[in-house]
Amino acid sequence: MRQLLSAFLILGACVQLSTAKHIDGMVGLKGHLAKQRDVDHFLKTQVQSTNFTTSDAIKKIRANRAADIKENFQRAWQAYKKYAFGSDEINPLTLEAVTTRNGWGATLVDSLDTIHIMGMDDEFKEATEKVRQINFDKNDGEPSKVFETNIRYIGGLLSAYELSNDKVFLKQATALADIMLEAFDTPTGIPWQMWDVQTGTGSSEAGPATLNNLAEIGTYQLEFFRLSQLTKDPVYHKAAQRVYDVILDRNVPKKGSIYSVPGLYPIFIDIKSGKFLSGKPNLGGGSDSFYEYLIKTWALSGFKLQRSLDMWKESVKGIKKYIVSRGSDKRMYMGIGDDDGLDSISDTFTCFFPGTLALASRLLNDNDMMDLAHELLLSSYNTFARMPTHIGPENFGFLPDGDDDSDLLETQRGEIKKYGFYLDRPYYLMRPEVIESIFYFYRITGDEKYADWIWEIWQGIKANCVVEGGFAGLRDVRLGRAGGLIGKQESFVFAETFKYLYLAFTEPDVISLDEYVFSTEGHPLKRSFSFNGTFSG
Ligand code: DMJ
Protein backbone atom coordinates (compact mmCIF):
# COMPACT_ATOMS: atom_id res chain seq x y z
CA MET A 1 0.00 0.00 0.00
CA ARG A 2 2.80 2.35 1.00
CA GLN A 3 4.63 1.77 -2.35
CA LEU A 4 1.38 2.18 -4.24
CA LEU A 5 0.73 5.45 -2.52
CA SER A 6 4.25 6.69 -3.24
CA ALA A 7 3.76 5.85 -6.89
CA PHE A 8 0.41 7.64 -6.89
CA LEU A 9 1.87 10.72 -5.30
CA ILE A 10 4.87 10.78 -7.62
CA LEU A 11 2.60 10.39 -10.66
CA GLY A 12 0.31 13.13 -9.40
CA ALA A 13 3.26 15.36 -8.74
CA CYS A 14 4.69 14.72 -12.23
CA VAL A 15 1.43 15.68 -13.90
CA GLN A 16 1.13 18.84 -11.88
CA LEU A 17 4.72 19.81 -11.37
CA SER A 18 6.32 19.11 -14.68
CA THR A 19 8.98 21.74 -14.12
CA ALA A 20 9.66 21.14 -10.44
CA LYS A 21 13.14 19.78 -9.88
CA HIS A 22 13.02 19.79 -6.13
CA ILE A 23 10.84 17.92 -3.74
CA ASP A 24 9.04 21.04 -2.71
CA GLY A 25 5.52 20.52 -3.94
CA MET A 26 5.53 23.90 -5.61
CA VAL A 27 2.74 24.72 -7.97
CA GLY A 28 0.52 27.75 -8.32
CA LEU A 29 1.63 31.07 -6.87
CA LYS A 30 5.36 31.57 -7.23
CA GLY A 31 6.34 27.98 -7.80
CA HIS A 32 9.87 27.78 -6.48
CA LEU A 33 11.99 27.17 -3.46
CA ALA A 34 13.44 30.36 -2.11
CA LYS A 35 17.08 30.89 -3.06
CA GLN A 36 19.59 30.53 -0.26
CA ARG A 37 20.75 34.13 -0.55
CA ASP A 38 17.12 35.25 -0.16
CA VAL A 39 16.64 33.35 3.07
CA ASP A 40 19.95 34.25 4.69
CA HIS A 41 18.64 37.37 6.38
CA PHE A 42 15.66 35.46 7.83
CA LEU A 43 18.09 32.99 9.36
CA LYS A 44 19.73 35.85 11.26
CA THR A 45 16.45 37.22 12.62
CA GLN A 46 16.06 37.01 16.38
CA VAL A 47 12.53 36.22 17.56
CA GLN A 48 12.93 36.31 21.33
CA SER A 49 13.48 39.49 23.27
CA THR A 50 16.94 40.39 24.56
CA ASN A 51 15.37 42.34 27.44
CA PHE A 52 14.28 39.73 29.95
CA THR A 53 14.42 40.70 33.60
CA THR A 54 17.75 40.55 35.39
CA SER A 55 16.20 41.20 38.81
CA ASP A 56 16.98 38.38 41.27
CA ALA A 57 13.76 39.10 43.18
CA ILE A 58 11.61 38.68 40.05
CA LYS A 59 13.59 35.64 38.99
CA LYS A 60 12.85 34.07 42.35
CA ILE A 61 9.13 34.73 41.99
CA ARG A 62 9.23 33.26 38.51
CA ALA A 63 11.01 30.12 39.71
CA ASN A 64 8.41 29.63 42.46
CA ARG A 65 5.62 30.04 39.94
CA ALA A 66 7.17 27.48 37.59
CA ALA A 67 7.49 25.07 40.54
CA ASP A 68 3.83 25.54 41.44
CA ILE A 69 2.71 24.78 37.87
CA LYS A 70 4.98 21.74 37.70
CA GLU A 71 3.66 20.42 41.00
CA ASN A 72 0.11 20.60 39.69
CA PHE A 73 1.07 18.96 36.41
CA GLN A 74 2.70 16.16 38.42
CA ARG A 75 -0.44 15.72 40.49
CA ALA A 76 -2.61 15.38 37.37
CA TRP A 77 -0.07 13.03 35.77
CA GLN A 78 -0.05 10.80 38.86
CA ALA A 79 -3.86 10.56 38.70
CA TYR A 80 -3.71 9.60 35.03
CA LYS A 81 -1.03 7.04 35.86
CA LYS A 82 -2.95 5.58 38.74
CA TYR A 83 -6.34 5.29 37.08
CA ALA A 84 -5.86 5.34 33.31
CA PHE A 85 -2.19 4.83 32.34
CA GLY A 86 -1.92 4.06 28.64
CA SER A 87 -5.53 5.08 27.88
CA ASP A 88 -6.43 8.05 25.78
CA GLU A 89 -7.82 10.10 28.64
CA ILE A 90 -8.94 9.97 32.22
CA ASN A 91 -12.35 11.31 33.14
CA PRO A 92 -11.17 13.62 35.93
CA LEU A 93 -14.45 13.36 37.82
CA THR A 94 -15.23 9.63 37.68
CA LEU A 95 -11.55 8.55 37.44
CA GLU A 96 -12.46 6.19 34.61
CA ALA A 97 -10.21 5.52 31.63
CA VAL A 98 -11.71 6.86 28.41
CA THR A 99 -11.06 5.82 24.82
CA THR A 100 -11.37 8.68 22.37
CA ARG A 101 -8.46 8.43 19.94
CA ASN A 102 -7.91 4.85 18.85
CA GLY A 103 -7.05 3.73 22.37
CA TRP A 104 -3.28 4.04 21.85
CA GLY A 105 -2.79 6.42 24.77
CA ALA A 106 -3.35 9.97 23.51
CA THR A 107 -2.57 11.53 26.89
CA LEU A 108 0.55 9.36 27.31
CA VAL A 109 2.01 10.40 23.94
CA ASP A 110 0.80 14.01 23.94
CA SER A 111 2.40 14.58 27.37
CA LEU A 112 5.88 13.21 26.65
CA ASP A 113 7.64 16.44 25.75
CA THR A 114 6.09 18.41 28.62
CA ILE A 115 7.31 15.73 31.02
CA HIS A 116 10.76 15.96 29.47
CA ILE A 117 10.84 19.76 29.60
CA MET A 118 9.77 19.69 33.27
CA GLY A 119 12.68 17.38 34.02
CA MET A 120 10.49 14.54 35.32
CA ASP A 121 13.08 11.90 34.45
CA ASP A 122 11.51 8.85 36.14
CA GLU A 123 8.11 9.58 34.65
CA PHE A 124 9.69 10.07 31.23
CA LYS A 125 11.43 6.69 31.43
CA GLU A 126 8.25 4.97 32.50
CA ALA A 127 6.25 6.63 29.73
CA THR A 128 8.91 5.69 27.18
CA GLU A 129 8.52 2.01 28.06
CA LYS A 130 4.77 2.29 27.63
CA VAL A 131 5.17 4.00 24.24
CA ARG A 132 7.45 1.14 23.12
CA GLN A 133 4.51 -1.25 23.54
CA ILE A 134 1.96 0.67 21.45
CA ASN A 135 0.71 -1.27 18.45
CA PHE A 136 -0.69 1.17 15.91
CA ASP A 137 -2.09 -1.60 13.71
CA LYS A 138 -4.93 -2.13 16.14
CA ASN A 139 -7.51 0.31 17.39
CA ASP A 140 -10.59 0.19 19.56
CA GLY A 141 -12.78 -0.71 16.60
CA GLU A 142 -13.82 2.86 15.91
CA PRO A 143 -12.56 5.20 13.20
CA SER A 144 -10.65 8.19 14.50
CA LYS A 145 -9.68 11.60 13.15
CA VAL A 146 -6.59 11.62 10.92
CA PHE A 147 -5.86 15.22 11.96
CA GLU A 148 -5.96 14.42 15.68
CA THR A 149 -3.79 11.35 15.13
CA ASN A 150 -1.24 13.56 13.47
CA ILE A 151 -1.17 16.47 15.90
CA ARG A 152 -1.38 14.46 19.11
CA TYR A 153 0.43 11.20 18.32
CA ILE A 154 2.83 11.89 15.45
CA GLY A 155 3.61 15.41 16.72
CA GLY A 156 4.05 14.14 20.28
CA LEU A 157 6.38 11.34 19.21
CA LEU A 158 8.48 13.60 16.98
CA SER A 159 8.94 16.16 19.69
CA ALA A 160 9.82 13.49 22.26
CA TYR A 161 12.43 12.19 19.81
CA GLU A 162 13.95 15.61 19.23
CA LEU A 163 14.21 16.34 22.94
CA SER A 164 15.42 12.92 24.10
CA ASN A 165 17.12 11.41 21.06
CA ASP A 166 15.55 8.07 21.92
CA LYS A 167 15.01 6.26 18.62
CA VAL A 168 11.89 4.47 19.84
CA PHE A 169 9.94 7.69 19.31
CA LEU A 170 11.06 8.12 15.72
CA LYS A 171 10.39 4.46 15.03
CA GLN A 172 6.87 4.74 16.40
CA ALA A 173 6.20 8.07 14.65
CA THR A 174 7.26 6.53 11.33
CA ALA A 175 5.21 3.37 11.90
CA LEU A 176 2.12 5.45 12.62
CA ALA A 177 2.68 7.89 9.76
CA ASP A 178 3.03 4.98 7.33
CA ILE A 179 -0.35 3.71 8.45
CA MET A 180 -1.94 7.16 8.27
CA LEU A 181 -0.57 7.77 4.76
CA GLU A 182 -3.19 5.29 3.61
CA ALA A 183 -5.80 7.89 4.53
CA PHE A 184 -4.25 10.15 1.86
CA ASP A 185 -4.87 7.55 -0.83
CA THR A 186 -7.94 9.32 -2.25
CA PRO A 187 -8.68 10.50 -5.82
CA THR A 188 -7.08 13.87 -5.04
CA GLY A 189 -4.60 13.00 -2.32
CA ILE A 190 -6.61 15.10 0.15
CA PRO A 191 -7.00 12.93 3.25
CA TRP A 192 -10.15 11.39 4.65
CA GLN A 193 -11.42 13.05 7.80
CA MET A 194 -11.79 9.75 9.69
CA TRP A 195 -9.74 6.62 9.24
CA ASP A 196 -10.23 3.14 10.62
CA VAL A 197 -6.77 1.58 10.86
CA GLN A 198 -8.09 -1.94 11.20
CA THR A 199 -10.44 -2.01 8.23
CA GLY A 200 -8.48 0.54 6.18
CA THR A 201 -11.57 2.58 5.40
CA GLY A 202 -12.14 6.31 5.37
CA SER A 203 -15.24 8.28 6.27
CA SER A 204 -16.47 11.63 7.43
CA GLU A 205 -17.53 12.57 10.94
CA ALA A 206 -20.85 13.94 9.76
CA GLY A 207 -22.40 14.65 6.40
CA PRO A 208 -21.31 13.13 3.10
CA ALA A 209 -18.58 10.53 3.37
CA THR A 210 -16.07 12.57 1.40
CA LEU A 211 -16.48 15.76 3.44
CA ASN A 212 -13.52 17.25 5.30
CA ASN A 213 -12.57 20.68 6.58
CA LEU A 214 -9.73 23.14 6.14
CA ALA A 215 -7.93 22.49 9.44
CA GLU A 216 -8.21 18.74 9.01
CA ILE A 217 -6.67 18.75 5.53
CA GLY A 218 -4.05 21.42 6.17
CA THR A 219 -2.40 20.55 9.47
CA TYR A 220 0.17 17.96 8.41
CA GLN A 221 2.77 20.11 6.73
CA LEU A 222 4.90 20.75 9.83
CA GLU A 223 5.04 17.20 11.22
CA PHE A 224 5.35 15.56 7.80
CA PHE A 225 8.14 17.92 6.73
CA ARG A 226 10.16 17.06 9.82
CA LEU A 227 9.42 13.35 9.44
CA SER A 228 10.73 13.47 5.87
CA GLN A 229 13.86 15.20 7.11
CA LEU A 230 14.45 12.68 9.88
CA THR A 231 13.75 9.60 7.75
CA LYS A 232 15.19 11.06 4.52
CA ASP A 233 12.01 9.84 2.87
CA PRO A 234 10.10 12.57 0.97
CA VAL A 235 6.83 10.67 0.91
CA TYR A 236 5.39 12.39 3.99
CA HIS A 237 6.24 15.92 2.87
CA LYS A 238 4.89 15.25 -0.59
CA ALA A 239 1.59 13.98 0.75
CA ALA A 240 1.17 17.10 2.90
CA GLN A 241 2.19 19.50 0.13
CA ARG A 242 -0.10 17.83 -2.38
CA VAL A 243 -3.06 19.14 -0.38
CA TYR A 244 -1.94 22.68 -1.25
CA ASP A 245 -1.35 21.72 -4.91
CA VAL A 246 -4.91 20.49 -5.22
CA ILE A 247 -6.76 23.24 -3.40
CA LEU A 248 -4.90 25.94 -5.30
CA ASP A 249 -5.34 24.19 -8.61
CA ARG A 250 -8.99 23.19 -8.38
CA ASN A 251 -10.54 26.27 -6.83
CA VAL A 252 -10.78 29.39 -8.90
CA PRO A 253 -11.23 32.49 -6.77
CA LYS A 254 -14.76 33.84 -7.15
CA LYS A 255 -14.64 37.36 -8.56
CA GLY A 256 -16.02 39.95 -6.18
CA SER A 257 -16.23 37.40 -3.38
CA ILE A 258 -14.24 37.05 -0.21
CA TYR A 259 -13.57 33.38 -0.99
CA SER A 260 -10.33 34.44 -2.52
CA VAL A 261 -8.24 31.29 -2.71
CA PRO A 262 -5.36 31.73 -2.07
CA GLY A 263 -6.01 33.88 0.95
CA LEU A 264 -9.28 33.06 2.61
CA TYR A 265 -10.73 29.62 2.21
CA PRO A 266 -14.20 28.21 2.88
CA ILE A 267 -14.23 25.60 5.64
CA PHE A 268 -15.68 22.53 3.95
CA ILE A 269 -14.14 20.63 1.09
CA ASP A 270 -15.01 17.52 -0.89
CA ILE A 271 -11.93 15.34 -0.84
CA LYS A 272 -12.97 13.60 -4.06
CA SER A 273 -13.17 16.68 -6.23
CA GLY A 274 -10.79 18.88 -4.26
CA LYS A 275 -13.37 21.66 -4.45
CA PHE A 276 -14.44 23.78 -1.55
CA LEU A 277 -18.12 23.48 -0.73
CA SER A 278 -19.26 25.99 1.85
CA GLY A 279 -18.40 27.41 5.23
CA LYS A 280 -17.59 31.04 5.77
CA PRO A 281 -13.90 31.81 6.20
CA ASN A 282 -12.72 32.39 9.73
CA LEU A 283 -9.81 31.54 12.02
CA GLY A 284 -11.75 29.40 14.47
CA GLY A 285 -12.26 25.66 14.91
CA GLY A 286 -12.28 23.83 11.57
CA SER A 287 -9.96 26.38 9.96
CA ASP A 288 -7.46 27.68 12.54
CA SER A 289 -4.35 25.54 12.17
CA PHE A 290 -4.48 25.57 8.35
CA TYR A 291 -3.42 29.23 8.53
CA GLU A 292 -1.05 28.58 11.45
CA TYR A 293 0.87 25.94 9.47
CA LEU A 294 1.57 28.23 6.52
CA ILE A 295 3.93 30.50 8.44
CA LYS A 296 5.26 27.83 10.79
CA THR A 297 6.17 25.38 8.02
CA TRP A 298 7.98 28.19 6.23
CA ALA A 299 9.97 28.86 9.42
CA LEU A 300 10.66 25.16 10.06
CA SER A 301 11.95 24.73 6.51
CA GLY A 302 14.62 27.34 7.21
CA PHE A 303 12.48 29.81 5.21
CA LYS A 304 12.82 27.72 2.04
CA LEU A 305 9.20 26.77 1.35
CA GLN A 306 8.34 30.00 -0.39
CA ARG A 307 4.81 28.94 -1.30
CA SER A 308 3.84 28.64 2.35
CA LEU A 309 5.00 32.21 2.95
CA ASP A 310 3.20 33.49 -0.14
CA MET A 311 0.00 31.83 0.99
CA TRP A 312 0.40 33.20 4.51
CA LYS A 313 0.84 36.74 3.22
CA GLU A 314 -2.28 36.41 1.05
CA SER A 315 -4.18 35.11 4.05
CA VAL A 316 -3.13 37.97 6.30
CA LYS A 317 -4.36 40.41 3.65
CA GLY A 318 -7.74 38.64 3.56
CA ILE A 319 -7.95 38.42 7.35
CA LYS A 320 -7.31 42.15 7.70
CA LYS A 321 -9.92 42.96 5.10
CA TYR A 322 -12.74 40.56 5.94
CA ILE A 323 -12.25 38.87 9.31
CA VAL A 324 -10.99 41.54 11.67
CA SER A 325 -13.38 44.14 13.00
CA ARG A 326 -13.43 46.74 15.75
CA GLY A 327 -16.08 46.08 18.35
CA SER A 328 -18.30 48.57 20.15
CA ASP A 329 -15.79 48.43 23.02
CA LYS A 330 -13.10 49.63 20.56
CA ARG A 331 -11.24 46.34 20.81
CA MET A 332 -10.29 44.42 17.66
CA TYR A 333 -12.05 41.07 17.21
CA MET A 334 -11.92 38.26 14.68
CA GLY A 335 -15.31 37.33 13.30
CA ILE A 336 -16.53 35.17 10.45
CA GLY A 337 -16.17 36.52 6.93
CA ASP A 338 -19.25 36.63 4.76
CA ASP A 339 -19.98 38.07 1.34
CA ASP A 340 -22.75 40.07 2.99
CA GLY A 341 -20.55 41.47 5.76
CA LEU A 342 -19.07 40.05 8.91
CA ASP A 343 -20.69 37.65 11.40
CA SER A 344 -19.61 39.03 14.74
CA ILE A 345 -19.14 35.75 16.50
CA SER A 346 -15.83 34.27 17.57
CA ASP A 347 -14.43 31.33 19.49
CA THR A 348 -11.50 30.74 21.78
CA PHE A 349 -9.73 28.76 19.01
CA THR A 350 -9.17 32.05 17.15
CA CYS A 351 -7.18 33.30 20.13
CA PHE A 352 -4.12 31.34 18.97
CA PHE A 353 -3.80 33.83 16.14
CA PRO A 354 -2.33 36.87 17.96
CA GLY A 355 0.62 34.71 19.07
CA THR A 356 1.23 33.23 15.63
CA LEU A 357 0.90 36.67 14.04
CA ALA A 358 3.38 38.11 16.53
CA LEU A 359 5.81 35.31 15.65
CA ALA A 360 5.32 36.09 11.94
CA SER A 361 5.84 39.80 12.55
CA ARG A 362 9.18 39.05 14.17
CA LEU A 363 10.30 36.64 11.46
CA LEU A 364 9.28 39.05 8.70
CA ASN A 365 10.18 42.25 10.55
CA ASP A 366 6.68 43.53 9.86
CA ASN A 367 5.47 46.09 12.39
CA ASP A 368 1.94 46.27 10.98
CA MET A 369 1.50 42.58 11.75
CA MET A 370 2.75 43.21 15.29
CA ASP A 371 0.30 46.08 15.81
CA LEU A 372 -2.61 43.93 14.70
CA ALA A 373 -1.36 40.99 16.77
CA HIS A 374 -1.26 43.21 19.84
CA GLU A 375 -4.78 44.52 19.30
CA LEU A 376 -6.09 40.99 18.87
CA LEU A 377 -4.22 39.82 21.94
CA LEU A 378 -5.98 42.46 24.03
CA SER A 379 -9.45 41.28 23.02
CA SER A 380 -8.46 37.62 23.48
CA TYR A 381 -7.06 38.26 26.94
CA ASN A 382 -10.09 40.39 27.79
CA THR A 383 -12.37 37.36 27.34
CA PHE A 384 -10.52 35.81 30.30
CA ALA A 385 -9.64 38.89 32.33
CA ARG A 386 -13.21 40.20 32.58
CA MET A 387 -14.63 36.99 34.00
CA PRO A 388 -14.79 36.64 37.78
CA THR A 389 -12.95 33.32 37.34
CA HIS A 390 -10.22 34.82 35.07
CA ILE A 391 -11.20 32.09 32.64
CA GLY A 392 -12.86 32.80 29.30
CA PRO A 393 -15.68 31.10 27.39
CA GLU A 394 -15.51 28.68 24.47
CA ASN A 395 -17.44 31.03 22.22
CA PHE A 396 -18.31 34.72 22.36
CA GLY A 397 -19.96 37.44 20.33
CA PHE A 398 -19.25 41.13 19.87
CA LEU A 399 -21.01 44.12 18.37
CA PRO A 400 -19.16 45.70 15.45
CA ASP A 401 -18.46 49.35 16.17
CA GLY A 402 -21.27 51.54 14.90
CA ASP A 403 -23.76 48.66 14.42
CA ASP A 404 -27.11 48.87 16.08
CA ASP A 405 -27.74 46.27 18.75
CA SER A 406 -31.42 45.60 18.11
CA ASP A 407 -30.77 42.03 16.92
CA LEU A 408 -29.18 41.12 20.24
CA LEU A 409 -30.95 39.69 23.24
CA GLU A 410 -31.31 41.81 26.32
CA THR A 411 -28.79 39.67 28.21
CA GLN A 412 -26.30 39.95 25.35
CA ARG A 413 -26.61 43.72 25.32
CA GLY A 414 -26.04 43.74 29.06
CA GLU A 415 -22.89 41.63 28.75
CA ILE A 416 -21.53 43.75 25.94
CA LYS A 417 -21.92 46.80 28.17
CA LYS A 418 -20.30 45.02 31.08
CA TYR A 419 -17.52 43.03 29.39
CA GLY A 420 -17.24 44.32 25.83
CA PHE A 421 -18.47 40.94 24.49
CA TYR A 422 -21.24 38.47 25.28
CA LEU A 423 -20.90 34.80 26.10
CA ASP A 424 -22.32 32.46 23.52
CA ARG A 425 -20.99 29.13 24.80
CA PRO A 426 -19.97 29.86 28.37
CA TYR A 427 -18.06 26.64 29.12
CA TYR A 428 -14.28 26.09 29.44
CA LEU A 429 -12.44 22.89 28.55
CA MET A 430 -8.95 23.88 29.69
CA ARG A 431 -8.10 25.08 26.20
CA PRO A 432 -4.69 26.71 25.77
CA GLU A 433 -5.08 29.30 23.00
CA VAL A 434 -5.26 32.50 25.07
CA ILE A 435 -2.36 31.37 27.28
CA GLU A 436 -0.42 30.35 24.16
CA SER A 437 -0.73 33.79 22.57
CA ILE A 438 0.25 35.57 25.76
CA PHE A 439 3.26 33.23 26.01
CA TYR A 440 4.44 34.39 22.55
CA PHE A 441 4.11 38.01 23.61
CA TYR A 442 6.09 37.32 26.75
CA ARG A 443 8.93 35.65 24.89
CA ILE A 444 8.94 38.23 22.07
CA THR A 445 8.81 41.38 24.22
CA GLY A 446 10.37 40.20 27.50
CA ASP A 447 7.66 42.19 29.28
CA GLU A 448 6.86 40.61 32.67
CA LYS A 449 3.33 41.99 32.42
CA TYR A 450 2.48 39.11 30.08
CA ALA A 451 3.83 36.49 32.47
CA ASP A 452 1.65 38.10 35.16
CA TRP A 453 -1.42 37.76 32.94
CA ILE A 454 -0.68 34.07 32.60
CA TRP A 455 -0.25 33.76 36.35
CA GLU A 456 -3.62 35.39 36.91
CA ILE A 457 -5.29 32.89 34.54
CA TRP A 458 -3.49 30.05 36.32
CA GLN A 459 -4.92 31.27 39.64
CA GLY A 460 -8.39 31.04 38.10
CA ILE A 461 -7.73 27.52 36.85
CA LYS A 462 -6.42 26.40 40.23
CA ALA A 463 -9.34 27.91 42.09
CA ASN A 464 -11.96 26.36 39.81
CA CYS A 465 -10.79 23.31 37.90
CA VAL A 466 -8.70 21.21 40.33
CA VAL A 467 -10.21 17.78 41.08
CA GLU A 468 -8.85 14.44 42.24
CA GLY A 469 -8.45 13.16 38.68
CA GLY A 470 -6.58 16.24 37.47
CA PHE A 471 -8.37 19.24 35.95
CA ALA A 472 -12.05 19.37 35.04
CA GLY A 473 -13.82 21.73 32.67
CA LEU A 474 -16.28 24.41 33.78
CA ARG A 475 -19.90 24.61 32.65
CA ASP A 476 -20.01 28.37 33.01
CA VAL A 477 -17.00 30.62 33.40
CA ARG A 478 -19.20 33.33 34.93
CA LEU A 479 -20.05 31.02 37.81
CA GLY A 480 -16.88 28.95 38.10
CA ARG A 481 -16.89 25.75 40.10
CA ALA A 482 -20.30 26.56 41.59
CA GLY A 483 -21.84 26.42 38.11
CA GLY A 484 -20.79 22.79 37.67
CA LEU A 485 -17.80 20.84 36.41
CA ILE A 486 -17.32 18.93 33.18
CA GLY A 487 -15.76 15.47 33.35
CA LYS A 488 -13.39 15.94 30.45
CA GLN A 489 -9.61 16.32 30.37
CA GLU A 490 -8.33 16.32 26.81
CA SER A 491 -4.74 15.35 26.14
CA PHE A 492 -3.98 18.93 25.06
CA VAL A 493 -4.27 19.95 28.71
CA PHE A 494 -0.93 18.16 29.25
CA ALA A 495 0.54 18.88 25.81
CA GLU A 496 -0.32 22.52 25.43
CA THR A 497 -2.01 24.24 28.35
CA PHE A 498 0.56 23.10 30.91
CA LYS A 499 3.49 23.54 28.55
CA TYR A 500 2.73 27.18 27.84
CA LEU A 501 1.89 27.85 31.49
CA TYR A 502 5.21 26.39 32.57
CA LEU A 503 7.39 27.93 29.85
CA ALA A 504 6.10 31.38 30.74
CA PHE A 505 8.05 31.05 34.02
CA THR A 506 11.17 29.08 33.12
CA GLU A 507 14.33 30.78 31.95
CA PRO A 508 13.43 32.15 28.50
CA ASP A 509 16.06 30.03 26.76
CA VAL A 510 14.16 26.85 27.67
CA ILE A 511 12.60 25.91 24.30
CA SER A 512 13.50 29.25 22.79
CA LEU A 513 11.47 30.50 19.85
CA ASP A 514 14.79 31.02 18.11
CA GLU A 515 15.46 27.31 18.25
CA TYR A 516 12.03 25.71 17.98
CA VAL A 517 8.71 25.97 16.20
CA PHE A 518 5.71 24.81 18.19
CA SER A 519 3.20 22.64 16.36
CA THR A 520 -0.50 23.40 16.74
CA GLU A 521 -0.59 20.91 19.62
CA GLY A 522 2.31 22.71 21.33
CA HIS A 523 5.00 20.22 20.33
CA PRO A 524 8.35 21.92 19.80
CA LEU A 525 10.26 20.95 16.64
CA LYS A 526 13.86 22.04 16.12
CA ARG A 527 14.64 24.78 13.64
CA SER A 528 18.28 23.76 13.30
CA PHE A 529 17.90 21.19 10.50
CA SER A 530 18.94 22.74 7.22
CA PHE A 531 16.93 22.09 4.07
CA ASN A 532 18.27 22.43 0.55
CA GLY A 533 15.20 21.23 -1.30
CA THR A 534 15.84 17.51 -1.02
CA PHE A 535 15.57 15.06 1.84
CA SER A 536 18.52 12.94 0.86
CA GLY A 537 21.38 14.84 2.52
C1 DMJ B 1 -5.62 21.52 20.20
O1 DMJ B 1 -5.78 20.16 20.03
C2 DMJ B 1 -4.91 22.11 19.02
O2 DMJ B 1 -4.47 23.37 19.37
C3 DMJ B 1 -5.78 22.18 17.79
O3 DMJ B 1 -5.17 22.88 16.72
C4 DMJ B 1 -7.12 22.80 18.06
N1 DMJ B 1 -7.34 23.10 19.43
C5 DMJ B 1 -6.97 22.16 20.44
C6 DMJ B 1 -7.00 22.85 21.77
O4 DMJ B 1 -8.04 23.72 21.94
PDB file of C-alpha atoms in Angstrom, residues 327-333 377-393 395-399 408-426 476-480:
ATOM      1  CA  GLY A 327     -16.078  46.081  18.351  1.00  0.00           C
ATOM      2  CA  SER A 328     -18.298  48.568  20.148  1.00  0.00           C
ATOM      3  CA  ASP A 329     -15.790  48.433  23.021  1.00  0.00           C
ATOM      4  CA  LYS A 330     -13.101  49.635  20.563  1.00  0.00           C
ATOM      5  CA  ARG A 331     -11.236  46.345  20.811  1.00  0.00           C
ATOM      6  CA  MET A 332     -10.290  44.416  17.656  1.00  0.00           C
ATOM      7  CA  TYR A 333     -12.048  41.071  17.205  1.00  0.00           C
ATOM      8  CA  LEU A 377      -4.221  39.822  21.940  1.00  0.00           C
ATOM      9  CA  LEU A 378      -5.976  42.461  24.033  1.00  0.00           C
ATOM     10  CA  SER A 379      -9.448  41.275  23.019  1.00  0.00           C
ATOM     11  CA  SER A 380      -8.463  37.619  23.476  1.00  0.00           C
ATOM     12  CA  TYR A 381      -7.064  38.262  26.940  1.00  0.00           C
ATOM     13  CA  ASN A 382     -10.089  40.386  27.786  1.00  0.00           C
ATOM     14  CA  THR A 383     -12.371  37.356  27.342  1.00  0.00           C
ATOM     15  CA  PHE A 384     -10.516  35.808  30.299  1.00  0.00           C
ATOM     16  CA  ALA A 385      -9.641  38.888  32.330  1.00  0.00           C
ATOM     17  CA  ARG A 386     -13.213  40.200  32.578  1.00  0.00           C
ATOM     18  CA  MET A 387     -14.632  36.993  33.998  1.00  0.00           C
ATOM     19  CA  PRO A 388     -14.794  36.639  37.785  1.00  0.00           C
ATOM     20  CA  THR A 389     -12.951  33.320  37.337  1.00  0.00           C
ATOM     21  CA  HIS A 390     -10.217  34.816  35.073  1.00  0.00           C
ATOM     22  CA  ILE A 391     -11.195  32.086  32.635  1.00  0.00           C
ATOM     23  CA  GLY A 392     -12.858  32.803  29.299  1.00  0.00           C
ATOM     24  CA  PRO A 393     -15.676  31.096  27.393  1.00  0.00           C
ATOM     25  CA  ASN A 395     -17.437  31.029  22.215  1.00  0.00           C
ATOM     26  CA  PHE A 396     -18.313  34.722  22.356  1.00  0.00           C
ATOM     27  CA  GLY A 397     -19.961  37.438  20.325  1.00  0.00           C
ATOM     28  CA  PHE A 398     -19.249  41.135  19.869  1.00  0.00           C
ATOM     29  CA  LEU A 399     -21.011  44.116  18.373  1.00  0.00           C
ATOM     30  CA  LEU A 408     -29.178  41.118  20.242  1.00  0.00           C
ATOM     31  CA  LEU A 409     -30.955  39.685  23.245  1.00  0.00           C
ATOM     32  CA  GLU A 410     -31.309  41.812  26.325  1.00  0.00           C
ATOM     33  CA  THR A 411     -28.789  39.673  28.208  1.00  0.00           C
ATOM     34  CA  GLN A 412     -26.301  39.946  25.351  1.00  0.00           C
ATOM     35  CA  ARG A 413     -26.612  43.716  25.317  1.00  0.00           C
ATOM     36  CA  GLY A 414     -26.038  43.741  29.059  1.00  0.00           C
ATOM     37  CA  GLU A 415     -22.895  41.626  28.746  1.00  0.00           C
ATOM     38  CA  ILE A 416     -21.532  43.750  25.942  1.00  0.00           C
ATOM     39  CA  LYS A 417     -21.919  46.798  28.168  1.00  0.00           C
ATOM     40  CA  LYS A 418     -20.298  45.018  31.083  1.00  0.00           C
ATOM     41  CA  TYR A 419     -17.521  43.031  29.394  1.00  0.00           C
ATOM     42  CA  GLY A 420     -17.236  44.324  25.835  1.00  0.00           C
ATOM     43  CA  PHE A 421     -18.473  40.937  24.490  1.00  0.00           C
ATOM     44  CA  TYR A 422     -21.245  38.465  25.280  1.00  0.00           C
ATOM     45  CA  LEU A 423     -20.901  34.805  26.103  1.00  0.00           C
ATOM     46  CA  ASP A 424     -22.315  32.464  23.518  1.00  0.00           C
ATOM     47  CA  ARG A 425     -20.993  29.126  24.798  1.00  0.00           C
ATOM     48  CA  PRO A 426     -19.965  29.858  28.368  1.00  0.00           C
ATOM     49  CA  ASP A 476     -20.013  28.365  33.013  1.00  0.00           C
ATOM     50  CA  VAL A 477     -17.003  30.625  33.400  1.00  0.00           C
ATOM     51  CA  ARG A 478     -19.200  33.325  34.930  1.00  0.00           C
ATOM     52  CA  LEU A 479     -20.045  31.018  37.813  1.00  0.00           C
ATOM     53  CA  GLY A 480     -16.882  28.953  38.100  1.00  0.00           C
TER      54      GLY A 480
END
